[in-house]
Amino acid sequence: MVKAKRFEGKVAIVTASTQGIGFAIAERLGLEGASVVISSRRQQNVDAAAEKLRAKGIEVLAVVCHVSNAQQRKNLIEKTVQKYGKIDVVVSNAAANPSVDAILQTQDTVLDKLWEINVKATILLLKDAVPHLQKGSSVVLISSIAGFNPPAALAMYGVTKTALLGLTKALASEMAPNTRVNCVAPGFVPTNFASFLTTNDTVRQELEGKTLLGRLGTAEEMAATTAFLASEDAAYITGETIVVSGGMPSRL
């Protein structure tokens, strides 16, 4: 049950936020009072997600945005500023994992796509957002436990998520003191994105066995940590990554 109202009067953009962890983050920020701007690649998905959020009394703007499309990124920022006049929080959650090939077997085009969506799009979106970010604003990048020790089936995806750990540090330095930049590295959460791992019973049990808490995480648990980092409760935290993985080993 969400009782805090840490985001009243705040405007938050969450990318890839029509399902899974992204949706849970938008919902959490909205329940705490934020006006949330949700986005994903398909109109029907943003409309359906917006309806669900509005049914909970959340103020929401729904915009189609494929993060690797420059015009759509620009449009996301412009629509937000037209409606709300500012941006306080940006959560960069969009990610792709188009391949389970070994790194040295991965096609050039797939390497480009992974880099473009998982790393570069965050940088370009923030470039567009910066002029509208308020003093005391907050950016949260969503990485992954796979960034600390990329597993074979997620090898190159994991490496792009490692890059986000470095990007968090670099941007925190560059955007200080007016904007804090932090990172959440989720463990394994049963969402559509991770379904190839979490719907296979053997794999799922193996993953659960690697956690200290003996279970997979929930999207809401990832959202709670994201909301903490985005809020004034974390006013003296920047450049950090919080691993939310039930105690899975996570240091490089």
Tab-separated table of C-alpha atoms in Angstrom:
chain	number	residue	atom	x	y	z
A	1	MET	CA	0.000	0.000	0.000
A	2	VAL	CA	1.546	3.326	-1.086
A	3	LYS	CA	1.108	6.019	1.575
A	4	ALA	CA	3.893	8.490	0.754
A	5	LYS	CA	3.242	11.430	-1.573
A	6	ARG	CA	6.820	12.299	-2.493
A	7	PHE	CA	6.071	13.411	-6.047
A	8	GLU	CA	3.209	15.880	-5.674
A	9	GLY	CA	3.649	18.671	-8.218
A	10	LYS	CA	6.363	16.685	-10.028
A	11	VAL	CA	6.444	15.585	-13.668
A	12	ALA	CA	8.012	12.211	-14.471
A	13	ILE	CA	8.828	10.630	-17.848
A	14	VAL	CA	9.205	6.832	-17.884
A	15	THR	CA	10.242	5.156	-21.146
A	16	ALA	CA	8.974	1.703	-22.138
A	17	SER	CA	6.288	2.006	-19.502
A	18	THR	CA	3.214	0.156	-20.763
A	19	GLN	CA	3.999	-3.159	-19.068
A	20	GLY	CA	6.404	-4.914	-16.722
A	21	ILE	CA	8.888	-2.921	-14.660
A	22	GLY	CA	8.331	0.309	-16.626
A	23	PHE	CA	4.589	0.248	-15.985
A	24	ALA	CA	5.121	-0.518	-12.286
A	25	ILE	CA	7.478	2.478	-12.024
A	26	ALA	CA	4.983	4.811	-13.725
A	27	GLU	CA	2.240	3.513	-11.434
A	28	ARG	CA	4.319	3.982	-8.276
A	29	LEU	CA	5.373	7.540	-9.168
A	30	GLY	CA	1.772	8.346	-10.110
A	31	LEU	CA	0.322	6.922	-6.886
A	32	GLU	CA	2.794	9.144	-5.033
A	33	GLY	CA	1.382	12.190	-6.811
A	34	ALA	CA	3.459	12.633	-9.965
A	35	SER	CA	2.026	13.529	-13.348
A	36	VAL	CA	3.472	10.640	-15.353
A	37	VAL	CA	4.352	10.575	-19.033
A	38	ILE	CA	4.288	7.006	-20.309
A	39	SER	CA	5.541	5.768	-23.646
A	40	SER	CA	6.173	2.718	-25.780
A	41	ARG	CA	6.269	1.872	-29.459
A	42	ARG	CA	2.572	1.138	-30.063
A	43	GLN	CA	-0.404	3.445	-29.747
A	44	GLN	CA	-2.760	0.706	-28.499
A	45	ASN	CA	-0.301	-0.206	-25.726
A	46	VAL	CA	0.099	3.355	-24.461
A	47	ASP	CA	-3.665	3.910	-24.592
A	48	ALA	CA	-4.405	0.712	-22.629
A	49	ALA	CA	-1.728	1.467	-20.011
A	50	ALA	CA	-2.942	5.070	-19.637
A	51	GLU	CA	-6.474	3.827	-19.009
A	52	LYS	CA	-5.270	1.504	-16.237
A	53	LEU	CA	-3.338	4.315	-14.569
A	54	ARG	CA	-6.196	6.815	-14.847
A	55	ALA	CA	-8.504	4.264	-13.226
A	56	LYS	CA	-6.252	4.575	-10.151
A	57	GLY	CA	-6.580	8.358	-10.146
A	58	ILE	CA	-3.194	9.011	-11.744
A	59	GLU	CA	-2.626	12.045	-13.993
A	60	VAL	CA	-1.059	10.632	-17.157
A	61	LEU	CA	0.072	11.700	-20.609
A	62	ALA	CA	0.512	8.827	-23.084
A	63	VAL	CA	2.915	9.305	-26.014
A	64	VAL	CA	4.136	6.844	-28.641
A	65	CYS	CA	7.930	6.791	-28.555
A	66	HIS	CA	10.374	4.326	-30.036
A	67	VAL	CA	13.501	5.443	-28.191
A	68	SER	CA	15.780	4.896	-31.170
A	69	ASN	CA	13.690	7.315	-33.298
A	70	ALA	CA	15.022	10.888	-32.975
A	71	GLN	CA	11.750	12.542	-33.986
A	72	GLN	CA	9.710	10.463	-31.532
A	73	ARG	CA	12.145	11.210	-28.693
A	74	LYS	CA	11.899	14.937	-29.430
A	75	ASN	CA	8.111	14.658	-29.581
A	76	LEU	CA	8.033	12.912	-26.169
A	77	ILE	CA	9.887	15.819	-24.556
A	78	GLU	CA	7.957	18.511	-26.445
A	79	LYS	CA	4.541	17.041	-25.577
A	80	THR	CA	5.559	16.758	-21.913
A	81	VAL	CA	6.710	20.387	-21.745
A	82	GLN	CA	3.654	21.641	-23.679
A	83	LYS	CA	1.348	19.977	-21.169
A	84	TYR	CA	3.222	20.332	-17.884
A	85	GLY	CA	5.845	23.046	-18.497
A	86	LYS	CA	8.775	21.164	-16.953
A	87	ILE	CA	10.413	17.810	-16.209
A	88	ASP	CA	11.459	16.662	-12.718
A	89	VAL	CA	12.170	12.956	-13.180
A	90	VAL	CA	13.366	10.859	-16.134
A	91	VAL	CA	13.432	7.075	-15.831
A	92	SER	CA	15.181	5.425	-18.764
A	93	ASN	CA	13.835	1.894	-18.850
A	94	ALA	CA	13.710	0.944	-22.568
A	95	ALA	CA	15.838	-2.049	-23.525
A	96	ALA	CA	16.064	-4.674	-26.243
A	97	ASN	CA	17.505	-8.148	-26.314
A	98	PRO	CA	17.100	-9.328	-29.907
A	99	SER	CA	19.586	-12.200	-29.716
A	100	VAL	CA	20.764	-15.047	-27.505
A	101	ASP	CA	23.882	-15.628	-29.613
A	102	ALA	CA	27.388	-15.663	-28.197
A	103	ILE	CA	28.999	-12.227	-28.518
A	104	LEU	CA	31.401	-13.278	-31.271
A	105	GLN	CA	28.530	-14.845	-33.226
A	106	THR	CA	26.286	-11.768	-32.972
A	107	GLN	CA	25.532	-9.993	-36.242
A	108	ASP	CA	26.659	-6.396	-36.755
A	109	THR	CA	23.086	-5.154	-37.084
A	110	VAL	CA	22.131	-6.784	-33.774
A	111	LEU	CA	25.174	-5.278	-32.029
A	112	ASP	CA	24.118	-1.877	-33.372
A	113	LYS	CA	20.533	-2.319	-32.171
A	114	LEU	CA	21.631	-3.374	-28.676
A	115	TRP	CA	23.964	-0.391	-28.366
A	116	GLU	CA	21.439	2.007	-29.864
A	117	ILE	CA	18.444	1.113	-27.676
A	118	ASN	CA	20.130	0.043	-24.448
A	119	VAL	CA	22.755	2.804	-24.192
A	120	LYS	CA	22.745	5.497	-26.863
A	121	ALA	CA	19.000	6.262	-26.714
A	122	THR	CA	19.327	7.163	-23.013
A	123	ILE	CA	22.037	9.713	-23.824
A	124	LEU	CA	20.060	11.220	-26.698
A	125	LEU	CA	16.824	11.394	-24.712
A	126	LEU	CA	18.590	13.208	-21.871
A	127	LYS	CA	20.133	15.640	-24.365
A	128	ASP	CA	16.593	16.634	-25.385
A	129	ALA	CA	15.355	16.704	-21.780
A	130	VAL	CA	18.164	18.725	-20.174
A	131	PRO	CA	16.880	22.239	-21.006
A	132	HIS	CA	13.624	21.419	-19.185
A	133	LEU	CA	15.015	19.637	-16.113
A	134	GLN	CA	14.372	21.490	-12.870
A	135	LYS	CA	16.883	22.209	-10.117
A	136	GLY	CA	16.698	19.162	-7.853
A	137	SER	CA	15.646	16.872	-10.691
A	138	SER	CA	16.501	13.212	-10.833
A	139	VAL	CA	17.427	10.690	-13.518
A	140	VAL	CA	17.221	6.937	-12.918
A	141	LEU	CA	18.665	4.473	-15.430
A	142	ILE	CA	17.435	0.875	-15.333
A	143	SER	CA	20.324	-1.548	-15.740
A	144	SER	CA	20.290	-5.244	-14.782
A	145	ILE	CA	21.969	-7.830	-12.570
A	146	ALA	CA	23.241	-9.140	-15.933
A	147	GLY	CA	25.432	-6.023	-16.123
A	148	PHE	CA	27.605	-7.345	-13.291
A	149	ASN	CA	28.167	-10.835	-14.648
A	150	PRO	CA	26.681	-11.257	-18.145
A	151	PRO	CA	25.235	-14.791	-18.461
A	152	ALA	CA	25.825	-16.721	-21.697
A	153	ALA	CA	22.241	-16.381	-22.968
A	154	LEU	CA	22.298	-12.616	-22.311
A	155	ALA	CA	25.949	-11.883	-22.960
A	156	MET	CA	25.889	-8.788	-25.178
A	157	TYR	CA	22.728	-7.493	-23.518
A	158	GLY	CA	24.592	-7.803	-20.211
A	159	VAL	CA	27.531	-5.810	-21.576
A	160	THR	CA	25.231	-2.939	-22.623
A	161	LYS	CA	23.823	-2.995	-19.092
A	162	THR	CA	27.395	-2.820	-17.722
A	163	ALA	CA	27.820	0.310	-19.836
A	164	LEU	CA	24.893	1.901	-17.975
A	165	LEU	CA	26.756	1.525	-14.670
A	166	GLY	CA	29.573	3.641	-16.113
A	167	LEU	CA	27.149	6.031	-17.784
A	168	THR	CA	25.484	6.624	-14.397
A	169	LYS	CA	28.816	7.663	-12.867
A	170	ALA	CA	29.765	9.875	-15.810
A	171	LEU	CA	26.385	11.607	-16.080
A	172	ALA	CA	26.181	12.126	-12.311
A	173	SER	CA	29.395	14.101	-12.534
A	174	GLU	CA	28.316	15.995	-15.674
A	175	MET	CA	24.794	16.872	-14.490
A	176	ALA	CA	25.689	17.831	-10.905
A	177	PRO	CA	24.747	19.735	-8.824
A	178	ASN	CA	21.241	20.401	-10.196
A	179	THR	CA	20.359	16.869	-11.332
A	180	ARG	CA	21.088	13.588	-9.582
A	181	VAL	CA	21.718	10.477	-11.689
A	182	ASN	CA	21.371	6.997	-10.226
A	183	CYS	CA	20.770	3.462	-11.424
A	184	VAL	CA	18.687	0.436	-10.454
A	185	ALA	CA	19.929	-3.023	-11.401
A	186	PRO	CA	16.972	-5.412	-11.144
A	187	GLY	CA	17.464	-9.103	-10.584
A	188	PHE	CA	15.246	-11.574	-12.416
A	189	VAL	CA	11.614	-10.500	-12.486
A	190	PRO	CA	8.900	-12.555	-14.243
A	191	THR	CA	7.806	-10.056	-16.916
A	192	ASN	CA	7.140	-10.520	-20.640
A	193	PHE	CA	10.677	-9.314	-21.329
A	194	ALA	CA	12.214	-12.097	-19.230
A	195	SER	CA	9.612	-14.742	-20.036
A	196	PHE	CA	12.067	-16.992	-21.887
A	197	LEU	CA	13.915	-17.357	-18.578
A	198	THR	CA	11.159	-17.261	-16.002
A	199	THR	CA	8.513	-19.471	-17.653
A	200	ASN	CA	10.883	-22.429	-17.889
A	201	ASP	CA	10.509	-24.217	-14.529
A	202	THR	CA	14.041	-25.606	-14.418
A	203	VAL	CA	15.619	-22.242	-15.278
A	204	ARG	CA	13.304	-20.449	-12.875
A	205	GLN	CA	14.188	-22.768	-9.983
A	206	GLU	CA	17.881	-22.369	-10.784
A	207	LEU	CA	17.526	-18.559	-10.697
A	208	GLU	CA	15.557	-18.687	-7.448
A	209	GLY	CA	18.294	-20.874	-5.977
A	210	LYS	CA	20.885	-18.182	-6.723
A	211	THR	CA	19.025	-15.603	-4.627
A	212	LEU	CA	19.403	-15.407	-0.846
A	213	LEU	CA	15.659	-14.787	-0.477
A	214	GLY	CA	14.720	-17.908	-2.463
A	215	ARG	CA	12.397	-16.192	-4.932
A	216	LEU	CA	12.271	-13.951	-7.992
A	217	GLY	CA	11.542	-10.245	-7.583
A	218	THR	CA	8.400	-8.332	-8.519
A	219	ALA	CA	8.039	-5.331	-10.790
A	220	GLU	CA	6.628	-3.401	-7.800
A	221	GLU	CA	9.817	-4.049	-5.814
A	222	MET	CA	11.890	-2.582	-8.656
A	223	ALA	CA	9.512	0.397	-8.779
A	224	ALA	CA	9.864	1.026	-5.027
A	225	THR	CA	13.649	1.388	-5.280
A	226	THR	CA	13.349	3.553	-8.389
A	227	ALA	CA	10.882	5.829	-6.588
A	228	PHE	CA	13.247	6.100	-3.616
A	229	LEU	CA	16.166	7.162	-5.836
A	230	ALA	CA	14.003	9.639	-7.751
A	231	SER	CA	12.647	11.188	-4.539
A	232	GLU	CA	13.969	13.725	-2.038
A	233	ASP	CA	14.605	10.804	0.329
A	234	ALA	CA	17.689	10.170	-1.835
A	235	ALA	CA	18.667	13.858	-2.054
A	236	TYR	CA	22.304	13.107	-1.121
A	237	ILE	CA	22.714	10.081	-3.400
A	238	THR	CA	24.085	10.423	-6.929
A	239	GLY	CA	26.240	8.280	-9.207
A	240	GLU	CA	25.157	5.094	-7.449
A	241	THR	CA	23.667	1.782	-8.554
A	242	ILE	CA	21.329	-0.126	-6.238
A	243	VAL	CA	21.061	-3.825	-7.002
A	244	VAL	CA	17.559	-5.193	-6.309
A	245	SER	CA	18.093	-8.898	-6.778
A	246	GLY	CA	17.199	-10.745	-3.589
A	247	GLY	CA	20.883	-11.073	-2.739
A	248	MET	CA	22.215	-12.472	-6.010
A	249	PRO	CA	25.985	-11.877	-6.250
A	250	SER	CA	26.507	-8.580	-8.016
A	251	ARG	CA	29.912	-7.013	-7.775
A	252	LEU	CA	32.176	-6.723	-10.781
